[in-house]
mmCIF file of C-alpha atoms and ligand atoms in Angstrom:
data_model
loop_
_atom_site.group_PDB
_atom_site.id
_atom_site.type_symbol
_atom_site.label_atom_id
_atom_site.label_comp_id
_atom_site.label_asym_id
_atom_site.label_seq_id
_atom_site.Cartn_x
_atom_site.Cartn_y
_atom_site.Cartn_z
ATOM 1 C CA MET A 29 -132.202 -39.213 -47.799
ATOM 2 C CA LYS A 30 -130.255 -42.442 -47.423
ATOM 3 C CA VAL A 31 -129.428 -43.210 -43.816
ATOM 4 C CA ILE A 32 -125.877 -44.233 -42.959
ATOM 5 C CA TYR A 33 -126.325 -45.872 -39.596
ATOM 6 C CA LEU A 34 -123.119 -45.915 -37.572
ATOM 7 C CA ASP A 35 -124.656 -45.917 -34.097
ATOM 8 C CA ASN A 36 -124.930 -49.661 -33.539
ATOM 9 C CA ASN A 37 -123.709 -49.513 -29.933
ATOM 10 C CA ALA A 38 -126.872 -47.505 -29.196
ATOM 11 C CA THR A 39 -129.144 -50.008 -30.901
ATOM 12 C CA THR A 40 -129.266 -52.178 -34.025
ATOM 13 C CA LYS A 41 -131.636 -52.960 -36.849
ATOM 14 C CA VAL A 42 -133.688 -56.118 -36.356
ATOM 15 C CA ASP A 43 -132.380 -58.637 -38.879
ATOM 16 C CA GLU A 44 -135.069 -59.616 -41.453
ATOM 17 C CA ALA A 45 -134.543 -63.317 -40.642
ATOM 18 C CA VAL A 46 -134.993 -62.546 -36.949
ATOM 19 C CA PHE A 47 -138.249 -60.724 -37.649
ATOM 20 C CA GLU A 48 -139.540 -63.586 -39.800
ATOM 21 C CA GLU A 49 -138.745 -66.046 -37.014
ATOM 22 C CA MET A 50 -140.660 -64.062 -34.376
ATOM 23 C CA ARG A 51 -143.650 -62.952 -36.472
ATOM 24 C CA PRO A 52 -145.821 -66.112 -36.146
ATOM 25 C CA TYR A 53 -145.393 -66.020 -32.379
ATOM 26 C CA LEU A 54 -147.147 -62.656 -32.235
ATOM 27 C CA THR A 55 -150.121 -63.311 -34.462
ATOM 28 C CA GLU A 56 -150.729 -67.068 -34.761
ATOM 29 C CA LEU A 57 -148.801 -68.995 -32.132
ATOM 30 C CA TYR A 58 -149.545 -66.629 -29.276
ATOM 31 C CA GLY A 59 -150.073 -69.279 -26.595
ATOM 32 C CA ASN A 60 -148.663 -69.034 -23.105
ATOM 33 C CA PRO A 61 -145.743 -71.467 -22.777
ATOM 34 C CA SER A 62 -146.865 -72.323 -19.235
ATOM 35 C CA SER A 63 -150.275 -73.576 -20.442
ATOM 36 C CA MET A 64 -151.020 -77.285 -20.299
ATOM 37 C CA HIS A 65 -152.538 -77.420 -23.789
ATOM 38 C CA TYR A 66 -150.792 -78.278 -27.016
ATOM 39 C CA PHE A 67 -151.145 -74.686 -28.298
ATOM 40 C CA GLY A 68 -148.938 -73.367 -25.486
ATOM 41 C CA GLY A 69 -146.657 -76.412 -25.639
ATOM 42 C CA GLN A 70 -145.546 -75.583 -29.187
ATOM 43 C CA VAL A 71 -144.374 -72.191 -27.963
ATOM 44 C CA GLN A 72 -142.543 -73.763 -25.031
ATOM 45 C CA LYS A 73 -140.589 -75.938 -27.465
ATOM 46 C CA LYS A 74 -139.538 -72.875 -29.439
ATOM 47 C CA VAL A 75 -138.526 -71.032 -26.241
ATOM 48 C CA ASP A 76 -136.381 -74.043 -25.310
ATOM 49 C CA GLU A 77 -134.753 -73.910 -28.733
ATOM 50 C CA ALA A 78 -134.057 -70.189 -28.299
ATOM 51 C CA ARG A 79 -132.457 -70.861 -24.921
ATOM 52 C CA LYS A 80 -130.120 -73.376 -26.564
ATOM 53 C CA ARG A 81 -129.199 -70.917 -29.307
ATOM 54 C CA VAL A 82 -128.388 -68.146 -26.825
ATOM 55 C CA ALA A 83 -126.372 -70.570 -24.683
ATOM 56 C CA SER A 84 -124.411 -71.729 -27.718
ATOM 57 C CA LEU A 85 -123.284 -68.194 -28.610
ATOM 58 C CA ILE A 86 -121.659 -67.711 -25.199
ATOM 59 C CA GLY A 87 -120.546 -71.314 -24.594
ATOM 60 C CA ALA A 88 -123.025 -71.793 -21.745
ATOM 61 C CA GLN A 89 -125.549 -74.491 -20.859
ATOM 62 C CA PRO A 90 -129.225 -73.730 -21.614
ATOM 63 C CA GLU A 91 -130.238 -74.013 -17.920
ATOM 64 C CA GLU A 92 -127.808 -71.186 -17.151
ATOM 65 C CA ILE A 93 -129.807 -68.686 -19.242
ATOM 66 C CA ILE A 94 -132.527 -66.555 -17.617
ATOM 67 C CA PHE A 95 -134.558 -64.397 -20.013
ATOM 68 C CA THR A 96 -135.089 -60.820 -18.803
ATOM 69 C CA ALA A 97 -136.527 -57.613 -20.255
ATOM 70 C CA CYS A 98 -133.216 -55.868 -21.020
ATOM 71 C CA GLY A 99 -129.566 -55.428 -20.187
ATOM 72 C CA THR A 100 -130.451 -52.998 -17.422
ATOM 73 C CA GLU A 101 -132.665 -55.535 -15.664
ATOM 74 C CA SER A 102 -129.957 -58.201 -15.956
ATOM 75 C CA ASP A 103 -127.342 -55.862 -14.459
ATOM 76 C CA ASN A 104 -129.588 -54.806 -11.568
ATOM 77 C CA ALA A 105 -130.719 -58.394 -10.918
ATOM 78 C CA ALA A 106 -127.170 -59.798 -10.831
ATOM 79 C CA ILE A 107 -125.858 -57.287 -8.311
ATOM 80 C CA LYS A 108 -128.954 -57.396 -6.119
ATOM 81 C CA SER A 109 -128.856 -61.201 -6.066
ATOM 82 C CA ALA A 110 -125.225 -61.264 -4.925
ATOM 83 C CA LEU A 111 -126.046 -58.884 -2.062
ATOM 84 C CA GLU A 112 -128.858 -61.157 -0.912
ATOM 85 C CA VAL A 113 -126.638 -64.223 -1.186
ATOM 86 C CA PHE A 114 -124.040 -62.569 1.082
ATOM 87 C CA PRO A 115 -126.089 -60.464 3.538
ATOM 88 C CA ASN A 116 -123.067 -59.939 5.799
ATOM 89 C CA ARG A 117 -120.770 -58.654 3.085
ATOM 90 C CA ARG A 118 -121.305 -54.914 2.669
ATOM 91 C CA HIS A 119 -118.817 -53.982 -0.029
ATOM 92 C CA VAL A 120 -119.315 -53.736 -3.796
ATOM 93 C CA ILE A 121 -116.674 -53.088 -6.450
ATOM 94 C CA THR A 122 -117.346 -51.676 -9.894
ATOM 95 C CA THR A 123 -115.586 -49.265 -12.264
ATOM 96 C CA ARG A 124 -115.906 -45.581 -13.021
ATOM 97 C CA VAL A 125 -116.676 -46.307 -16.669
ATOM 98 C CA GLU A 126 -119.640 -48.691 -16.334
ATOM 99 C CA HIS A 127 -122.921 -48.080 -18.092
ATOM 100 C CA PRO A 128 -125.437 -46.304 -15.809
ATOM 101 C CA ALA A 129 -127.328 -49.623 -15.563
ATOM 102 C CA VAL A 130 -124.544 -50.734 -13.202
ATOM 103 C CA LEU A 131 -123.105 -47.446 -11.981
ATOM 104 C CA THR A 132 -126.365 -45.807 -10.889
ATOM 105 C CA PHE A 133 -127.470 -49.020 -9.191
ATOM 106 C CA CYS A 134 -124.184 -49.285 -7.272
ATOM 107 C CA ARG A 135 -124.170 -45.614 -6.300
ATOM 108 C CA GLY A 136 -127.683 -46.082 -4.931
ATOM 109 C CA LEU A 137 -126.349 -48.844 -2.662
ATOM 110 C CA SER A 138 -124.098 -46.438 -0.810
ATOM 111 C CA LYS A 139 -127.265 -44.818 0.548
ATOM 112 C CA HIS A 140 -128.177 -48.186 2.077
ATOM 113 C CA GLY A 141 -125.015 -48.697 4.073
ATOM 114 C CA TYR A 142 -122.864 -50.385 1.439
ATOM 115 C CA ARG A 143 -119.303 -49.332 0.699
ATOM 116 C CA VAL A 144 -118.900 -48.910 -3.053
ATOM 117 C CA THR A 145 -115.480 -48.845 -4.723
ATOM 118 C CA GLU A 146 -115.286 -47.482 -8.272
ATOM 119 C CA LEU A 147 -112.056 -48.644 -9.903
ATOM 120 C CA ASN A 148 -110.101 -46.164 -12.000
ATOM 121 C CA VAL A 149 -108.910 -46.525 -15.572
ATOM 122 C CA ASP A 150 -105.786 -45.095 -17.192
ATOM 123 C CA SER A 151 -105.646 -42.653 -20.104
ATOM 124 C CA LYS A 152 -106.186 -45.511 -22.566
ATOM 125 C CA GLY A 153 -109.276 -46.674 -20.674
ATOM 126 C CA ARG A 154 -107.533 -49.731 -19.198
ATOM 127 C CA LEU A 155 -108.567 -51.030 -15.791
ATOM 128 C CA ASP A 156 -106.319 -50.512 -12.747
ATOM 129 C CA MET A 157 -105.860 -54.159 -11.723
ATOM 130 C CA ASP A 158 -103.620 -53.236 -8.768
ATOM 131 C CA GLU A 159 -106.434 -51.135 -7.385
ATOM 132 C CA LEU A 160 -108.756 -54.133 -7.713
ATOM 133 C CA ARG A 161 -106.304 -56.360 -5.818
ATOM 134 C CA ALA A 162 -105.924 -53.709 -3.107
ATOM 135 C CA SER A 163 -109.671 -53.032 -2.751
ATOM 136 C CA ILE A 164 -111.148 -56.518 -2.634
ATOM 137 C CA ASP A 165 -111.479 -58.196 0.747
ATOM 138 C CA GLU A 166 -113.580 -60.698 2.687
ATOM 139 C CA ASN A 167 -116.319 -58.070 3.020
ATOM 140 C CA THR A 168 -116.780 -57.798 -0.774
ATOM 141 C CA ALA A 169 -120.012 -59.404 -1.966
ATOM 142 C CA VAL A 170 -119.810 -58.722 -5.673
ATOM 143 C CA VAL A 171 -117.517 -57.261 -8.292
ATOM 144 C CA SER A 172 -119.226 -55.923 -11.425
ATOM 145 C CA VAL A 173 -116.814 -55.057 -14.245
ATOM 146 C CA MET A 174 -117.996 -54.609 -17.808
ATOM 147 C CA TYR A 175 -116.641 -56.806 -20.608
ATOM 148 C CA ALA A 176 -116.305 -53.993 -23.135
ATOM 149 C CA ASN A 177 -117.025 -50.299 -22.902
ATOM 150 C CA ASN A 178 -119.976 -48.945 -24.881
ATOM 151 C CA GLU A 179 -118.290 -45.600 -25.655
ATOM 152 C CA THR A 180 -114.704 -46.526 -26.444
ATOM 153 C CA GLY A 181 -114.990 -50.259 -27.130
ATOM 154 C CA VAL A 182 -112.105 -50.901 -24.705
ATOM 155 C CA ILE A 183 -112.137 -54.544 -23.574
ATOM 156 C CA PHE A 184 -111.357 -55.320 -19.930
ATOM 157 C CA PRO A 185 -109.395 -58.440 -18.833
ATOM 158 C CA VAL A 186 -112.493 -59.966 -17.259
ATOM 159 C CA GLU A 187 -111.089 -63.473 -16.880
ATOM 160 C CA GLU A 188 -108.221 -62.127 -14.811
ATOM 161 C CA VAL A 189 -110.686 -60.035 -12.789
ATOM 162 C CA GLY A 190 -112.754 -63.173 -12.187
ATOM 163 C CA ARG A 191 -109.757 -65.116 -10.892
ATOM 164 C CA ILE A 192 -108.921 -62.357 -8.402
ATOM 165 C CA VAL A 193 -112.564 -62.216 -7.269
ATOM 166 C CA LYS A 194 -112.656 -66.009 -6.756
ATOM 167 C CA GLU A 195 -109.682 -65.853 -4.369
ATOM 168 C CA LYS A 196 -111.809 -63.740 -2.007
ATOM 169 C CA GLY A 197 -114.948 -65.875 -2.406
ATOM 170 C CA ALA A 198 -117.019 -63.011 -3.835
ATOM 171 C CA LEU A 199 -119.244 -63.223 -6.932
ATOM 172 C CA PHE A 200 -118.218 -61.800 -10.275
ATOM 173 C CA HIS A 201 -120.699 -60.204 -12.658
ATOM 174 C CA THR A 202 -119.859 -58.767 -16.047
ATOM 175 C CA ASP A 203 -121.985 -56.512 -18.233
ATOM 176 C CA ALA A 204 -121.265 -58.035 -21.649
ATOM 177 C CA VAL A 205 -124.010 -56.094 -23.446
ATOM 178 C CA GLN A 206 -121.521 -54.624 -25.925
ATOM 179 C CA ALA A 207 -119.275 -57.661 -26.217
ATOM 180 C CA VAL A 208 -121.697 -60.465 -27.067
ATOM 181 C CA GLY A 209 -121.865 -61.135 -30.771
ATOM 182 C CA LYS A 210 -118.806 -58.982 -31.483
ATOM 183 C CA ILE A 211 -116.072 -61.103 -29.927
ATOM 184 C CA PRO A 212 -116.047 -64.808 -28.984
ATOM 185 C CA LEU A 213 -117.102 -65.642 -25.421
ATOM 186 C CA ASN A 214 -116.926 -69.037 -23.762
ATOM 187 C CA MET A 215 -118.561 -69.447 -20.388
ATOM 188 C CA ALA A 216 -117.518 -73.127 -20.261
ATOM 189 C CA ALA A 217 -113.943 -72.027 -19.574
ATOM 190 C CA SER A 218 -114.505 -68.820 -17.672
ATOM 191 C CA SER A 219 -114.238 -67.252 -14.235
ATOM 192 C CA ILE A 220 -117.462 -65.258 -14.770
ATOM 193 C CA ASP A 221 -120.359 -66.091 -12.415
ATOM 194 C CA MET A 222 -123.024 -63.876 -13.997
ATOM 195 C CA LEU A 223 -123.191 -62.098 -17.355
ATOM 196 C CA SER A 224 -125.678 -59.657 -18.900
ATOM 197 C CA LEU A 225 -126.671 -59.508 -22.561
ATOM 198 C CA SER A 226 -129.176 -57.306 -24.389
ATOM 199 C CA GLY A 227 -131.029 -58.314 -27.558
ATOM 200 C CA HIS A 228 -131.264 -54.936 -29.236
ATOM 201 C CA LYS A 229 -127.476 -54.648 -29.487
ATOM 202 C CA LEU A 230 -127.276 -57.730 -31.694
ATOM 203 C CA HIS A 231 -130.104 -57.345 -34.208
ATOM 204 C CA ALA A 232 -132.943 -58.663 -32.016
ATOM 205 C CA PRO A 233 -135.791 -56.378 -30.881
ATOM 206 C CA LYS A 234 -135.652 -54.014 -27.937
ATOM 207 C CA GLY A 235 -137.033 -55.251 -24.623
ATOM 208 C CA ILE A 236 -135.339 -58.646 -24.368
ATOM 209 C CA GLY A 237 -132.158 -59.636 -22.573
ATOM 210 C CA ILE A 238 -130.639 -62.449 -20.602
ATOM 211 C CA LEU A 239 -128.812 -62.964 -17.395
ATOM 212 C CA TYR A 240 -126.400 -65.889 -17.479
ATOM 213 C CA VAL A 241 -125.951 -67.482 -14.047
ATOM 214 C CA ARG A 242 -123.323 -70.199 -13.806
ATOM 215 C CA LYS A 243 -124.617 -73.556 -12.586
ATOM 216 C CA GLY A 244 -124.017 -73.817 -8.839
ATOM 217 C CA VAL A 245 -123.865 -70.055 -8.292
ATOM 218 C CA PRO A 246 -126.609 -69.134 -5.818
ATOM 219 C CA PHE A 247 -129.205 -66.763 -7.234
ATOM 220 C CA ARG A 248 -132.054 -64.770 -5.686
ATOM 221 C CA PRO A 249 -134.708 -63.494 -8.119
ATOM 222 C CA PHE A 250 -135.210 -59.798 -8.804
ATOM 223 C CA LEU A 251 -138.844 -60.199 -9.933
ATOM 224 C CA VAL A 252 -140.975 -62.562 -7.892
ATOM 225 C CA GLY A 253 -144.444 -63.901 -8.644
ATOM 226 C CA GLY A 254 -145.064 -66.785 -11.059
ATOM 227 C CA HIS A 255 -142.757 -69.741 -11.553
ATOM 228 C CA GLN A 256 -141.433 -68.767 -14.959
ATOM 229 C CA GLU A 257 -137.740 -69.285 -15.710
ATOM 230 C CA LYS A 258 -137.589 -71.928 -12.930
ATOM 231 C CA SER A 259 -138.720 -69.278 -10.431
ATOM 232 C CA ARG A 260 -135.680 -67.135 -11.225
ATOM 233 C CA ARG A 261 -137.596 -64.400 -13.092
ATOM 234 C CA ALA A 262 -141.351 -64.094 -12.699
ATOM 235 C CA GLY A 263 -143.576 -62.715 -15.444
ATOM 236 C CA THR A 264 -145.140 -64.289 -18.538
ATOM 237 C CA GLU A 265 -142.371 -64.862 -21.040
ATOM 238 C CA ASN A 266 -141.938 -62.382 -23.899
ATOM 239 C CA THR A 267 -142.116 -65.372 -26.215
ATOM 240 C CA ALA A 268 -141.817 -63.685 -29.626
ATOM 241 C CA SER A 269 -138.809 -61.647 -28.499
ATOM 242 C CA ILE A 270 -137.186 -64.649 -26.826
ATOM 243 C CA ILE A 271 -137.532 -66.561 -30.092
ATOM 244 C CA ALA A 272 -136.149 -63.552 -31.970
ATOM 245 C CA LEU A 273 -133.176 -63.373 -29.613
ATOM 246 C CA GLY A 274 -132.475 -67.060 -30.200
ATOM 247 C CA LYS A 275 -132.339 -66.479 -33.957
ATOM 248 C CA ALA A 276 -130.239 -63.327 -33.534
ATOM 249 C CA CYS A 277 -127.721 -65.262 -31.426
ATOM 250 C CA GLU A 278 -127.551 -68.033 -34.022
ATOM 251 C CA LEU A 279 -126.838 -65.425 -36.712
ATOM 252 C CA ALA A 280 -124.325 -63.615 -34.508
ATOM 253 C CA GLU A 281 -122.449 -66.874 -34.003
ATOM 254 C CA SER A 282 -122.235 -67.430 -37.729
ATOM 255 C CA HIS A 283 -121.089 -63.823 -38.336
ATOM 256 C CA LEU A 284 -118.433 -63.647 -35.592
ATOM 257 C CA VAL A 285 -115.548 -64.125 -38.005
ATOM 258 C CA ASP A 286 -117.011 -61.495 -40.321
ATOM 259 C CA GLU A 287 -117.306 -59.060 -37.419
ATOM 260 C CA ASN A 288 -113.664 -59.593 -36.519
ATOM 261 C CA VAL A 289 -112.322 -59.369 -40.050
ATOM 262 C CA ARG A 290 -114.559 -57.365 -42.411
ATOM 263 C CA VAL A 291 -116.135 -55.031 -39.844
ATOM 264 C CA LYS A 292 -112.798 -54.484 -38.106
ATOM 265 C CA GLY A 293 -111.178 -53.778 -41.479
ATOM 266 C CA MET A 294 -113.735 -51.037 -42.194
ATOM 267 C CA ARG A 295 -113.392 -49.605 -38.684
ATOM 268 C CA ASP A 296 -109.594 -49.532 -38.956
ATOM 269 C CA ARG A 297 -109.769 -47.811 -42.343
ATOM 270 C CA LEU A 298 -112.211 -45.195 -41.037
ATOM 271 C CA GLU A 299 -109.967 -44.578 -38.064
ATOM 272 C CA SER A 300 -106.667 -44.278 -39.920
ATOM 273 C CA GLU A 301 -108.103 -42.100 -42.708
ATOM 274 C CA LEU A 302 -109.737 -39.669 -40.275
ATOM 275 C CA LEU A 303 -106.528 -39.401 -38.258
ATOM 276 C CA ARG A 304 -104.602 -38.749 -41.483
ATOM 277 C CA LEU A 305 -107.009 -36.163 -42.884
ATOM 278 C CA ILE A 306 -107.967 -34.255 -39.740
ATOM 279 C CA PRO A 307 -105.249 -32.521 -37.683
ATOM 280 C CA ALA A 308 -105.445 -32.579 -33.865
ATOM 281 C CA SER A 309 -107.517 -35.753 -33.787
ATOM 282 C CA ARG A 310 -106.929 -38.815 -31.615
ATOM 283 C CA ILE A 311 -108.547 -42.133 -30.748
ATOM 284 C CA ASN A 312 -110.031 -42.433 -27.266
ATOM 285 C CA GLY A 313 -108.757 -45.773 -25.993
ATOM 286 C CA GLY A 314 -106.278 -46.059 -28.869
ATOM 287 C CA GLY A 315 -103.568 -48.575 -27.998
ATOM 288 C CA ALA A 316 -105.891 -50.600 -25.746
ATOM 289 C CA GLU A 317 -107.603 -53.831 -26.827
ATOM 290 C CA ARG A 318 -110.946 -52.779 -28.326
ATOM 291 C CA LEU A 319 -114.132 -54.147 -29.892
ATOM 292 C CA PRO A 320 -113.804 -54.561 -33.665
ATOM 293 C CA ASN A 321 -116.797 -52.330 -34.471
ATOM 294 C CA THR A 322 -116.218 -49.251 -32.308
ATOM 295 C CA VAL A 323 -114.192 -46.097 -32.676
ATOM 296 C CA SER A 324 -114.373 -43.071 -30.410
ATOM 297 C CA ILE A 325 -112.438 -40.257 -31.992
ATOM 298 C CA ALA A 326 -111.703 -36.845 -30.471
ATOM 299 C CA PHE A 327 -111.360 -33.703 -32.564
ATOM 300 C CA GLU A 328 -109.834 -30.867 -30.603
ATOM 301 C CA TYR A 329 -111.551 -27.456 -30.437
ATOM 302 C CA VAL A 330 -114.899 -28.371 -31.950
ATOM 303 C CA GLU A 331 -118.236 -29.184 -30.331
ATOM 304 C CA GLY A 332 -119.336 -32.815 -30.682
ATOM 305 C CA GLU A 333 -123.010 -31.823 -30.869
ATOM 306 C CA LEU A 334 -122.271 -29.556 -33.806
ATOM 307 C CA ILE A 335 -120.481 -32.377 -35.628
ATOM 308 C CA LEU A 336 -123.431 -34.707 -34.989
ATOM 309 C CA LEU A 337 -125.843 -32.105 -36.313
ATOM 310 C CA TYR A 338 -123.887 -31.608 -39.550
ATOM 311 C CA LEU A 339 -123.507 -35.379 -39.964
ATOM 312 C CA SER A 340 -127.207 -35.855 -39.312
ATOM 313 C CA GLU A 341 -128.049 -33.374 -42.109
ATOM 314 C CA LEU A 342 -126.255 -35.805 -44.423
ATOM 315 C CA GLY A 343 -128.102 -38.814 -43.001
ATOM 316 C CA ILE A 344 -125.060 -40.029 -41.067
ATOM 317 C CA CYS A 345 -125.921 -41.303 -37.575
ATOM 318 C CA ALA A 346 -123.233 -41.340 -34.890
ATOM 319 C CA SER A 347 -123.117 -40.304 -31.246
ATOM 320 C CA SER A 348 -121.086 -37.917 -29.149
ATOM 321 C CA GLY A 349 -118.988 -38.246 -26.033
ATOM 322 C CA SER A 350 -121.019 -35.658 -24.185
ATOM 323 C CA ALA A 351 -124.184 -35.929 -22.198
ATOM 324 C CA CYS A 352 -126.582 -33.041 -22.119
ATOM 325 C CA THR A 353 -127.383 -32.639 -18.432
ATOM 326 C CA SER A 354 -129.460 -29.750 -17.110
ATOM 327 C CA GLY A 355 -128.703 -27.575 -20.064
ATOM 328 C CA SER A 356 -124.901 -27.855 -19.851
ATOM 329 C CA LEU A 357 -122.842 -30.100 -22.070
ATOM 330 C CA GLU A 358 -120.741 -32.287 -19.814
ATOM 331 C CA PRO A 359 -118.157 -34.649 -21.296
ATOM 332 C CA SER A 360 -119.152 -38.258 -20.674
ATOM 333 C CA HIS A 361 -118.153 -39.933 -17.407
ATOM 334 C CA VAL A 362 -116.117 -42.449 -19.407
ATOM 335 C CA LEU A 363 -113.928 -39.837 -21.107
ATOM 336 C CA ARG A 364 -113.604 -37.910 -17.858
ATOM 337 C CA ALA A 365 -112.461 -41.072 -16.032
ATOM 338 C CA MET A 366 -109.816 -41.535 -18.747
ATOM 339 C CA GLY A 367 -108.610 -37.989 -18.170
ATOM 340 C CA VAL A 368 -109.318 -36.976 -21.776
ATOM 341 C CA PRO A 369 -108.743 -33.175 -21.829
ATOM 342 C CA PHE A 370 -111.978 -31.152 -21.971
ATOM 343 C CA THR A 371 -110.994 -29.649 -25.326
ATOM 344 C CA CYS A 372 -110.906 -33.186 -26.799
ATOM 345 C CA ALA A 373 -113.727 -34.773 -24.814
ATOM 346 C CA HIS A 374 -116.180 -32.133 -26.056
ATOM 347 C CA GLY A 375 -115.362 -32.977 -29.652
ATOM 348 C CA SER A 376 -115.525 -36.753 -29.310
ATOM 349 C CA ILE A 377 -117.629 -38.769 -31.727
ATOM 350 C CA ARG A 378 -118.391 -42.465 -31.571
ATOM 351 C CA PHE A 379 -118.938 -44.467 -34.731
ATOM 352 C CA SER A 380 -120.147 -48.026 -34.167
ATOM 353 C CA LEU A 381 -120.411 -50.323 -37.178
ATOM 354 C CA SER A 382 -122.376 -53.506 -37.789
ATOM 355 C CA ARG A 383 -122.369 -56.327 -40.305
ATOM 356 C CA TYR A 384 -124.712 -54.166 -42.426
ATOM 357 C CA THR A 385 -122.126 -51.392 -42.750
ATOM 358 C CA THR A 386 -120.692 -51.069 -46.250
ATOM 359 C CA ASP A 387 -117.396 -49.799 -47.649
ATOM 360 C CA ASP A 388 -119.328 -47.103 -49.529
ATOM 361 C CA GLU A 389 -120.754 -45.786 -46.275
ATOM 362 C CA ILE A 390 -117.285 -45.613 -44.740
ATOM 363 C CA ASP A 391 -116.051 -43.774 -47.876
ATOM 364 C CA THR A 392 -118.843 -41.221 -47.440
ATOM 365 C CA VAL A 393 -117.863 -40.496 -43.836
ATOM 366 C CA ILE A 394 -114.186 -40.203 -44.764
ATOM 367 C CA ARG A 395 -115.172 -37.698 -47.484
ATOM 368 C CA GLU A 396 -117.731 -35.663 -45.522
ATOM 369 C CA LEU A 397 -116.236 -35.415 -42.053
ATOM 370 C CA PRO A 398 -113.016 -33.396 -42.648
ATOM 371 C CA PRO A 399 -114.869 -30.319 -44.054
ATOM 372 C CA ILE A 400 -117.395 -30.571 -41.196
ATOM 373 C CA ILE A 401 -114.625 -30.451 -38.595
ATOM 374 C CA ARG A 402 -113.102 -27.486 -40.426
ATOM 375 C CA ARG A 403 -116.423 -25.637 -40.392
ATOM 376 C CA GLY A 404 -116.833 -26.362 -36.688
ATOM 377 C CA ARG A 405 -113.344 -25.178 -35.837
ATOM 378 C CA GLU A 406 -113.875 -21.951 -37.744
ATOM 379 C CA MET A 407 -116.546 -21.108 -35.151
ATOM 380 C CA SER A 408 -114.212 -21.088 -32.138
ATOM 381 C CA PRO A 409 -111.175 -18.830 -31.471
ATOM 382 C CA PHE A 410 -108.944 -21.798 -30.529
ATOM 383 C CA GLY A 411 -110.222 -23.710 -33.539
ATOM 384 C CA ARG A 412 -109.373 -20.805 -35.839
ATOM 385 C CA ASP A 413 -105.864 -20.610 -34.312
ATOM 386 C CA LEU A 414 -105.445 -24.304 -34.982
ATOM 387 C CA LEU A 415 -106.534 -23.909 -38.605
ATOM 388 C CA LYS A 416 -104.072 -21.039 -39.112
ATOM 389 C CA GLY A 417 -101.514 -23.536 -37.854
HETATM 390 N N1 PLP B 628 -124.821 -52.032 -20.534
HETATM 391 C C1 PLP B 628 -124.188 -51.503 -21.584
HETATM 392 C C2 PLP B 628 -122.699 -51.612 -21.686
HETATM 393 C C3 PLP B 628 -124.919 -50.850 -22.599
HETATM 394 O O1 PLP B 628 -124.272 -50.321 -23.639
HETATM 395 C C4 PLP B 628 -126.324 -50.773 -22.456
HETATM 396 C C5 PLP B 628 -127.125 -50.046 -23.473
HETATM 397 O O2 PLP B 628 -126.659 -49.101 -24.075
HETATM 398 C C6 PLP B 628 -126.935 -51.352 -21.346
HETATM 399 C C7 PLP B 628 -126.152 -51.975 -20.403
HETATM 400 C C8 PLP B 628 -128.414 -51.313 -21.144
HETATM 401 O O3 PLP B 628 -129.051 -52.260 -21.963
HETATM 402 P P1 PLP B 628 -130.627 -52.130 -22.236
HETATM 403 O O4 PLP B 628 -130.808 -50.983 -23.162
HETATM 404 O O5 PLP B 628 -131.010 -53.438 -22.857
HETATM 405 O O6 PLP B 628 -131.274 -51.939 -20.920
#
């Protein structure tokens, strides 16, 4: 069965060119970049090149890039560092729609005497900036607001957030795991102090990420031990994956226009055709600024898991807006924060495209999904009422 992979916000395929770039550094050039000998030195040079490539994609300087193991580590490290930098500030601000890598970490802080504010979003998933202005004060150590949401693709006005944060002298971190490689970012002209990125969302392998820390911003390491990464992140470098990430960032930079034109064109077509063909459907975050590759679409009176199952039988990979917790299907915290009605949130499906997505694949989904939704609705009393119209 041919796989139609439309779950790229969950993870992406490693680009062939990325794999070719990393392969020798697993089997032949396996030296430790910290070693004094020439064998390790060659690897160090390639790590330096990768650092430059990553920096270039986000308009940063190479020294501002710290390689980590994943987006989650970068998120945790950024927030923890800010709290150590400002030991007397006991307030943290984040949003209700963050990825658990930020949200769970922040919620854990409230057990250690910190006050944690979770900013609300409106029905389109847009951030309540007035609430931010009202919440931030001289006791705030760090504000962590994501660049773009993984479920809906809604983009937050992070530069404006950063300017507000600066006025209070706090640090600003953004989780840009879903934004990097999909939209242009330029740290050279930015109010962001720290930014997280994850390799496996942009066609590099899993298990590699970065934390960007602006020059001059104080930083306290999360992992301590050896002197790797200028003592900012201990642990022998994951050299092959770092090199892979460098190549992936170079490719992402060259495909940015494509992502914003061709990929967005396919996403928009998928969205408008599904809305046209399927009654009682709506876009979660529709009307807000969104990533070009993401659509979260709600179909009323049908279970998301059922839709995913039927799609999966056809080789179509997507994800739902529900999380299966302790046997009950709860709508996701993101859709709940947006106030999406339960009847819609349960039937929400996310399609996330990549530069490998083809028009044919989009045609297949447009053809196959309407009868699936119909079948699903036939199974529920409200769904049947809707079909009778
Ligand atoms: N932040 C966001 C917005 C994400 O979408 C993800 C992964 O889904 C993460 C953080 C975690 O990244 P990683 O899987 O590299 O730990």
